[in-house]
Short mmCIF file of C-alpha atoms in Angstrom, two decimals:
data_model
loop_
_atom_site.label_atom_id
_atom_site.label_comp_id
_atom_site.label_asym_id
_atom_site.label_seq_id
_atom_site.Cartn_x
_atom_site.Cartn_y
_atom_site.Cartn_z
CA MET A 851 169.19 139.40 75.73
CA PRO A 852 170.34 142.39 77.84
CA LEU A 853 167.69 144.94 78.83
CA PRO A 854 169.51 147.85 77.08
CA LEU A 855 168.82 146.16 73.74
CA TYR A 856 165.09 146.50 74.29
CA LEU A 857 165.45 150.14 75.34
CA LEU A 858 167.41 150.85 72.16
CA ALA A 859 164.62 149.09 70.26
CA LEU A 860 162.14 151.55 71.81
CA ALA A 861 164.01 154.44 70.22
CA VAL A 862 164.23 152.55 66.94
CA PHE A 863 160.44 152.09 67.15
CA ALA A 864 159.90 155.87 67.39
CA MET A 865 162.23 156.52 64.48
CA GLY A 866 160.93 153.61 62.44
CA THR A 867 157.39 154.92 62.79
CA SER A 868 158.50 158.15 61.14
CA GLU A 869 160.50 156.40 58.44
CA PHE A 870 157.65 154.14 57.33
CA MET A 871 154.51 156.12 58.15
CA LEU A 872 154.61 158.19 54.97
CA ALA A 873 153.40 155.13 53.06
CA GLY A 874 149.94 155.84 54.44
CA LEU A 875 150.15 159.66 54.40
CA LEU A 876 151.53 160.53 50.96
CA PRO A 877 148.17 161.10 49.23
CA ASP A 878 147.02 163.55 51.93
CA ILE A 879 150.35 165.37 52.05
CA ALA A 880 150.38 165.69 48.28
CA ALA A 881 146.83 167.04 48.21
CA GLU A 882 147.35 169.64 50.96
CA LEU A 883 150.73 170.90 49.75
CA GLY A 884 149.76 170.89 46.07
CA VAL A 885 152.26 168.37 44.66
CA PRO A 886 151.79 165.08 42.74
CA VAL A 887 151.91 161.85 44.74
CA GLY A 888 155.09 160.84 42.90
CA THR A 889 156.73 164.10 44.00
CA ALA A 890 155.55 163.57 47.56
CA GLY A 891 157.37 160.24 47.40
CA LEU A 892 160.60 162.28 47.39
CA LEU A 893 160.00 162.71 51.13
CA THR A 894 160.84 159.03 51.57
CA ALA A 895 163.83 159.26 49.24
CA ALA A 896 165.11 162.39 51.02
CA PHE A 897 164.89 160.62 54.37
CA ALA A 898 166.85 157.68 53.02
CA ALA A 899 169.43 159.98 51.40
CA GLY A 900 169.98 161.70 54.72
CA MET A 901 170.53 158.32 56.34
CA VAL A 902 173.10 157.32 53.71
CA VAL A 903 175.13 160.45 54.43
CA GLY A 904 174.44 160.60 58.15
CA ALA A 905 175.37 157.03 59.06
CA PRO A 906 179.12 157.13 58.31
CA LEU A 907 179.47 160.82 59.21
CA THR A 908 177.93 160.45 62.66
CA ALA A 909 179.70 157.16 63.33
CA VAL A 910 183.07 158.80 62.64
CA LEU A 911 182.25 161.79 64.84
CA ALA A 912 181.05 159.50 67.64
CA ARG A 913 184.10 157.21 67.65
CA GLY A 914 185.45 158.66 70.87
CA ARG A 915 182.14 158.75 72.73
CA SER A 916 179.99 156.12 74.40
CA GLY A 917 176.53 155.30 73.11
CA ARG A 918 175.01 156.66 76.31
CA SER A 919 176.50 160.12 75.75
CA GLY A 920 175.66 160.47 72.05
CA LEU A 921 172.42 158.64 71.41
CA PRO A 922 170.03 160.85 73.48
CA GLY A 923 171.13 164.01 71.66
CA LEU A 924 170.41 162.40 68.30
CA VAL A 925 166.88 161.51 69.44
CA LEU A 926 166.29 165.13 70.52
CA VAL A 927 167.38 166.43 67.10
CA PHE A 928 164.96 163.94 65.56
CA LEU A 929 162.18 165.26 67.81
CA ALA A 930 162.83 168.90 66.83
CA ALA A 931 162.69 168.05 63.13
CA HIS A 932 159.25 166.52 63.59
CA VAL A 933 157.91 169.54 65.45
CA LEU A 934 158.95 171.74 62.52
CA ALA A 935 157.49 169.28 60.01
CA ALA A 936 154.15 169.31 61.84
CA THR A 937 153.91 173.11 61.62
CA THR A 938 155.18 173.93 58.12
CA THR A 939 153.01 174.70 55.08
CA SER A 940 155.89 174.47 52.60
CA PHE A 941 156.82 171.27 50.77
CA PRO A 942 160.53 172.30 50.45
CA VAL A 943 160.67 172.92 54.23
CA LEU A 944 158.98 169.58 54.89
CA LEU A 945 161.54 167.97 52.60
CA ALA A 946 164.37 169.64 54.56
CA THR A 947 162.98 168.38 57.88
CA ARG A 948 163.01 164.85 56.49
CA VAL A 949 166.71 165.19 55.68
CA ALA A 950 167.47 166.58 59.14
CA ALA A 951 165.50 163.83 60.84
CA ALA A 952 167.24 161.26 58.69
CA LEU A 953 170.69 162.51 59.66
CA ALA A 954 169.77 162.06 63.32
CA ASN A 955 168.13 158.70 62.67
CA ALA A 956 171.14 157.48 60.71
CA GLY A 957 173.56 158.45 63.41
CA PHE A 958 171.41 156.81 66.05
CA LEU A 959 171.00 153.56 64.12
CA ALA A 960 174.66 153.33 63.14
CA VAL A 961 175.82 153.78 66.74
CA ALA A 962 173.00 151.60 68.11
CA LEU A 963 173.86 148.71 65.78
CA THR A 964 177.47 148.83 66.94
CA THR A 965 176.40 149.17 70.58
CA ALA A 966 173.98 146.24 70.30
CA ALA A 967 176.61 144.00 68.72
CA ALA A 968 179.04 144.85 71.51
CA LEU A 969 176.57 143.89 74.25
CA VAL A 970 176.56 140.18 73.31
CA PRO A 971 179.08 137.48 72.31
CA PRO A 972 179.91 137.30 68.57
CA GLU A 973 177.87 134.13 68.06
CA ARG A 974 174.71 135.95 69.24
CA LYS A 975 175.21 139.06 67.14
CA GLY A 976 172.39 138.18 64.75
CA ARG A 977 169.94 137.66 67.60
CA ALA A 978 170.91 140.99 69.18
CA LEU A 979 170.45 142.86 65.91
CA ALA A 980 167.07 141.17 65.45
CA VAL A 981 165.96 142.52 68.84
CA LEU A 982 167.11 146.00 67.86
CA LEU A 983 165.40 145.83 64.47
CA SER A 984 162.23 144.57 66.07
CA GLY A 985 161.66 148.21 66.94
CA THR A 986 161.32 148.88 63.22
CA THR A 987 158.98 145.96 62.63
CA VAL A 988 156.78 146.89 65.58
CA ALA A 989 156.62 150.35 64.03
CA THR A 990 155.21 148.86 60.84
CA ILE A 991 152.67 146.85 62.86
CA ALA A 992 151.50 149.52 65.31
CA GLY A 993 153.17 152.86 64.71
CA VAL A 994 152.78 153.13 60.95
CA PRO A 995 149.10 152.09 60.77
CA GLY A 996 148.51 154.27 63.83
CA GLY A 997 150.06 157.17 61.94
CA ALA A 998 147.85 156.43 58.95
CA LEU A 999 144.79 156.30 61.18
CA LEU A 1000 145.73 159.59 62.85
CA GLY A 1001 146.20 161.07 59.40
CA ALA A 1002 142.77 159.89 58.33
CA LEU A 1003 141.05 161.21 61.48
CA LEU A 1004 143.03 164.35 62.36
CA GLY A 1005 145.19 165.09 59.32
CA TRP A 1006 148.72 164.06 58.42
CA ARG A 1007 150.28 166.61 60.79
CA ALA A 1008 148.94 164.72 63.79
CA ALA A 1009 151.14 161.77 62.85
CA PHE A 1010 154.26 163.97 63.00
CA TRP A 1011 153.22 165.30 66.42
CA ALA A 1012 152.73 161.74 67.63
CA VAL A 1013 156.28 160.77 66.60
CA ALA A 1014 157.66 163.81 68.44
CA VAL A 1015 155.86 162.69 71.61
CA LEU A 1016 157.18 159.12 71.20
CA CYS A 1017 160.74 160.45 71.22
CA LEU A 1018 160.49 161.58 74.86
CA PRO A 1019 160.27 158.12 76.51
CA ALA A 1020 162.86 156.91 73.99
CA VAL A 1021 165.37 159.46 75.31
CA LEU A 1022 164.67 158.50 78.91
CA GLY A 1023 164.94 154.81 78.08
CA VAL A 1024 168.37 155.18 76.50
CA LEU A 1025 169.64 157.34 79.36
CA ARG A 1026 168.45 154.91 82.01
CA GLY A 1027 169.22 151.68 80.18
CA LEU A 1028 172.74 152.01 78.82
CA PRO A 1029 175.55 151.62 81.35
CA VAL A 1030 177.62 154.61 82.43
CA PRO A 1031 181.15 154.36 80.96
CA ASP A 1032 183.71 153.27 83.54
CA GLY A 1033 186.25 155.81 82.36
CA GLU A 1034 188.43 153.35 80.48
CA ARG A 1035 188.45 154.00 76.76
CA ALA A 1036 188.26 150.85 74.72
CA VAL A 1037 191.10 150.09 72.35
CA ARG A 1038 189.83 150.88 68.87
CA PRO A 1039 191.46 150.37 65.48
CA ALA A 1040 192.66 153.46 63.68
CA LEU A 1041 190.04 155.14 61.48
CA ARG A 1042 192.11 154.36 58.40
CA ALA A 1043 192.11 150.67 59.31
CA GLU A 1044 188.33 150.64 59.72
CA LEU A 1045 187.80 152.40 56.40
CA ALA A 1046 190.16 149.92 54.76
CA ARG A 1047 187.59 147.18 55.38
CA LEU A 1048 185.62 148.69 52.53
CA ARG A 1049 188.25 147.29 50.16
CA ARG A 1050 187.02 143.78 50.93
CA PRO A 1051 185.07 142.58 47.85
CA ARG A 1052 182.72 140.37 49.84
CA LEU A 1053 181.78 143.20 52.23
CA LEU A 1054 181.00 145.48 49.29
CA LEU A 1055 178.95 142.77 47.60
CA VAL A 1056 176.90 142.01 50.72
CA MET A 1057 176.29 145.75 51.13
CA LEU A 1058 175.11 145.92 47.51
CA LEU A 1059 172.76 142.98 48.04
CA GLY A 1060 171.32 144.65 51.13
CA ALA A 1061 170.81 147.87 49.18
CA LEU A 1062 168.98 146.06 46.37
CA VAL A 1063 166.68 144.12 48.70
CA ASN A 1064 165.85 147.27 50.64
CA ALA A 1065 165.21 149.14 47.39
CA ALA A 1066 162.70 146.48 46.42
CA THR A 1067 161.05 146.66 49.85
CA PHE A 1068 160.86 150.45 50.07
CA GLY A 1069 159.93 150.89 46.43
CA SER A 1070 156.67 148.99 46.83
CA PHE A 1071 155.97 149.75 50.49
CA THR A 1072 156.09 153.51 49.87
CA PHE A 1073 153.30 153.28 47.33
CA LEU A 1074 151.05 150.64 48.89
CA ALA A 1075 148.36 153.26 49.65
CA PRO A 1076 147.68 154.09 45.96
CA LEU A 1077 147.57 150.37 45.16
CA VAL A 1078 145.07 149.65 47.93
CA THR A 1079 142.73 152.50 47.05
CA GLY A 1080 143.26 152.19 43.29
CA THR A 1081 143.65 148.77 41.68
CA ALA A 1082 142.42 146.85 44.74
CA ARG A 1083 139.39 149.19 44.96
CA LEU A 1084 139.46 149.22 48.75
CA GLY A 1085 138.57 152.31 50.77
CA ALA A 1086 141.16 154.48 52.53
CA VAL A 1087 140.26 152.79 55.82
CA TRP A 1088 141.92 149.62 54.49
CA VAL A 1089 145.32 151.28 54.11
CA PRO A 1090 146.18 150.88 57.84
CA VAL A 1091 145.00 147.25 57.67
CA VAL A 1092 147.36 146.50 54.79
CA LEU A 1093 150.22 148.24 56.59
CA VAL A 1094 149.52 146.19 59.73
CA LEU A 1095 149.71 143.00 57.68
CA PHE A 1096 152.99 144.05 56.09
CA GLY A 1097 154.32 144.96 59.54
CA ALA A 1098 153.22 141.66 61.06
CA GLY A 1099 155.03 139.88 58.25
CA SER A 1100 158.14 141.99 58.80
CA PHE A 1101 158.11 141.10 62.51
CA ALA A 1102 157.97 137.42 61.59
CA GLY A 1103 160.77 137.91 59.08
CA VAL A 1104 163.08 139.57 61.59
CA GLY A 1105 162.36 136.71 64.00
CA ILE A 1106 163.45 134.21 61.35
CA ALA A 1107 166.61 136.20 60.70
CA GLY A 1108 167.36 136.43 64.40
CA ARG A 1109 167.34 132.65 64.74
CA LEU A 1110 169.17 131.77 61.54
CA ALA A 1111 171.31 134.73 60.41
CA ASP A 1112 174.33 133.71 62.51
CA ARG A 1113 174.19 129.95 61.94
CA ARG A 1114 172.51 129.42 58.56
CA PRO A 1115 172.43 132.63 56.52
CA GLY A 1116 172.88 130.81 53.22
CA PRO A 1117 169.58 128.88 53.31
CA VAL A 1118 167.63 131.99 54.38
CA LEU A 1119 168.92 133.93 51.39
CA SER A 1120 168.83 131.12 48.85
CA ALA A 1121 165.21 130.33 49.74
CA GLY A 1122 163.94 133.83 50.51
CA ALA A 1123 165.26 135.67 47.45
CA PRO A 1124 163.63 133.37 44.84
CA LEU A 1125 160.34 133.55 46.75
CA LEU A 1126 160.54 137.34 46.65
CA LEU A 1127 161.08 137.17 42.91
CA VAL A 1128 157.83 135.23 42.63
CA GLY A 1129 155.97 137.28 45.24
CA TRP A 1130 156.31 140.81 43.83
CA PRO A 1131 154.97 139.89 40.35
CA ALA A 1132 152.23 137.81 42.01
CA LEU A 1133 151.05 140.88 43.93
CA ALA A 1134 151.08 142.90 40.69
CA LEU A 1135 149.07 140.26 38.83
CA PHE A 1136 146.50 139.74 41.61
CA ALA A 1137 146.29 143.33 42.83
CA ALA A 1138 142.65 143.59 41.74
CA TRP A 1139 141.73 140.77 44.14
CA PRO A 1140 141.55 142.23 47.68
CA ALA A 1141 141.90 138.84 49.43
CA ALA A 1142 145.06 138.07 47.44
CA VAL A 1143 146.48 141.50 48.30
CA LEU A 1144 145.97 140.93 52.02
CA VAL A 1145 147.71 137.53 51.95
CA LEU A 1146 150.57 138.53 49.68
CA VAL A 1147 151.37 141.70 51.59
CA PHE A 1148 151.92 139.64 54.76
CA VAL A 1149 154.06 137.08 52.92
CA LEU A 1150 156.17 139.74 51.21
CA GLY A 1151 156.71 141.57 54.51
CA THR A 1152 158.01 138.32 56.02
CA LEU A 1153 160.31 137.51 53.12
CA SER A 1154 161.62 141.06 52.68
CA PHE A 1155 162.65 141.46 56.30
CA ALA A 1156 163.98 137.92 56.69
CA VAL A 1157 166.31 138.46 53.75
CA GLY A 1158 167.07 142.11 54.60
CA ALA A 1159 167.81 141.50 58.29
CA THR A 1160 170.02 138.54 57.41
CA LEU A 1161 172.03 140.77 55.08
CA ILE A 1162 172.39 143.39 57.84
CA THR A 1163 173.87 140.71 60.07
CA ARG A 1164 176.24 139.57 57.34
CA VAL A 1165 177.46 143.13 56.78
CA MET A 1166 178.24 143.35 60.50
CA HIS A 1167 180.12 140.05 60.36
CA GLU A 1168 182.07 140.97 57.22
CA ALA A 1169 182.99 144.32 58.81
CA ASP A 1170 184.19 142.76 62.07
CA GLY A 1171 187.50 144.61 61.78
CA ALA A 1172 185.65 147.95 61.91
CA PRO A 1173 183.94 147.89 65.32
CA THR A 1174 182.87 151.55 65.33
CA LEU A 1175 181.90 151.81 61.65
CA ALA A 1176 180.27 148.43 60.98
CA GLY A 1177 176.85 149.77 61.93
CA ALA A 1178 177.39 152.75 59.65
CA TYR A 1179 178.24 150.46 56.73
CA ALA A 1180 175.05 148.47 57.26
CA THR A 1181 172.90 151.59 57.68
CA ALA A 1182 174.35 153.37 54.66
CA ALA A 1183 174.02 150.31 52.43
CA LEU A 1184 170.40 149.62 53.30
CA ASN A 1185 169.42 153.26 52.97
CA THR A 1186 171.11 153.55 49.61
CA GLY A 1187 168.46 151.07 48.61
CA ALA A 1188 165.80 153.15 50.34
CA VAL A 1189 166.81 156.09 48.12
CA LEU A 1190 166.86 154.07 44.92
CA GLY A 1191 163.63 152.15 45.49
CA PRO A 1192 161.12 155.03 45.89
CA LEU A 1193 162.76 156.99 43.09
CA LEU A 1194 162.39 154.13 40.63
CA ALA A 1195 158.96 153.22 41.94
CA GLY A 1196 157.80 156.84 41.65
CA LEU A 1197 158.86 156.87 38.01
CA ALA A 1198 157.01 153.61 37.41
CA LEU A 1199 153.79 155.17 38.71
CA GLY A 1200 153.75 157.39 35.62
CA THR A 1201 153.93 154.48 33.19
CA ALA A 1202 151.17 152.32 31.75
CA ALA A 1203 151.62 149.96 34.72
CA GLY A 1204 150.13 152.63 37.01
CA ASP A 1205 150.04 151.77 40.72
CA ARG A 1206 151.31 148.25 39.93
CA GLY A 1207 154.50 149.73 38.52
CA PRO A 1208 156.40 149.79 41.84
CA LEU A 1209 155.77 146.05 42.23
CA TRP A 1210 157.41 145.32 38.90
CA VAL A 1211 160.35 147.52 39.88
CA SER A 1212 160.75 145.48 43.07
CA ALA A 1213 160.71 142.25 41.06
CA ALA A 1214 163.45 143.55 38.76
CA LEU A 1215 165.64 144.55 41.71
CA VAL A 1216 165.26 141.12 43.32
CA ALA A 1217 166.19 139.51 40.00
CA VAL A 1218 169.53 141.34 40.17
CA VAL A 1219 170.00 140.05 43.72
CA LEU A 1220 169.52 136.49 42.52
CA LEU A 1221 172.13 136.98 39.81
CA LEU A 1222 174.71 138.27 42.32
CA LEU A 1223 173.92 136.05 45.30
CA PRO A 1224 176.06 133.03 44.26
CA THR A 1225 179.10 135.31 43.96
CA ALA A 1226 178.70 136.51 47.55
CA ARG A 1227 179.11 132.97 49.00
CA VAL A 1228 177.29 134.13 52.13
CA GLY A 1229 178.13 132.00 55.16
CA SER A 1230 181.34 130.54 53.70
CA PRO A 1231 184.75 131.40 55.17
CA ALA A 1232 186.25 134.69 54.06
#
C-alpha cells in the first residue's frame, strides 16, 4: 500500500480518537456541566449529525481541489474546535464545538476516502480503505482508552487538549505525504451525474444497511461506561480496559474486511450480521458477569467493524460513477447511523432495562439489517 495511505490514517486516528473518546468521558462531563448522562450523550449524536451534513457539503466544495490542498485546512479547523471545547464551561458551547469538529472531520473523511480509493487499482479498493480506517480502530485501541485514562487522572478536558496536540503531526503528515498536483485537472463527471447515482436502489440500500450497523455499534459503544461501572460492577479503572478490548476487536474486524470486502463481501455479511444479532443480546444477558463482558466486547468489536467496513467498501463500489462524492455517500450513511444509535440508546437508558437498554436497541437494529440484507444482493452484478 502507498505511504500516503498511512499518513492519511494518522489524521483519521486523531479524529477517530475524538469521535470515540466520549464513551469513556460522558459520566464526568455530565457531572461537571450539570446535565444527565443521557443528555451528555447528545454530544456523540451532535458530532455524527455534523458529519452527515458535512460530508456531502465539503465533498462538493472540494471537487475542484486536490486532497493535498484541502485536507490540512480541515484538520486545523478540527484542532481549533477542540481548543475551544477544552476551555468552555457551557454545555451548549461544548455541543456547538462538537458540531464544528464534526463538519471538519466529515469533510476530511469524505475527501480522504475518495483520495485513498484513487491511489490504488479498483481491485484493491477494499484493502486501501481498510488501511485508512485502521486509523479509527487504532484510536479505539490506544487513543480512546488513553483519553479515558487522561480523563480519570486529569479531568475530561485533558483528553480534548490531547486530541488538539495530535492534530499537529497529522497536518504535517498529510502535507508531506500526498503528492503535489501536476497541474493537470482530472476529468470528472458533472456534479449532476454524480448526484444521479443516488437514484440507484442498490446504492441506497447498501447505505441504509451501513447506517443501521453503525447505529447498532455507536448506540452501545457510547454507553459502555455506565454498563461497566453499573451492571458489571467494575470500577471506573476498567472502562479503559473494556474500550481497549472493543478497539482491538475493531482492528481485527477491519483487517478481515480489508482482505475479503473486495472479493467475498457476501460471506462476511451473511455470517457477521447473524452473529451480531446473537452477540448484542448475549452481552445484555451476561452483563453482570465481568469475564463474559470482557470476551463479548472484543467479539462484538470484531463483528461490528468487519460488517461495517465491508459495507463502506460496497458503498464505494456501488458509487463508482461518482468519484468525488463516493466518500461523502459512505461517510454520510454511516454517520446517519451514528446519530440514530446514541439517540435511541439514550432513550433506552431511561427504561426498565437501564444500562442494558442500549444493547437491546443494537440487537433490534441488527435484526432490521438481517431482514433487508437478502434484498441488497451484495457482491452480485449490478
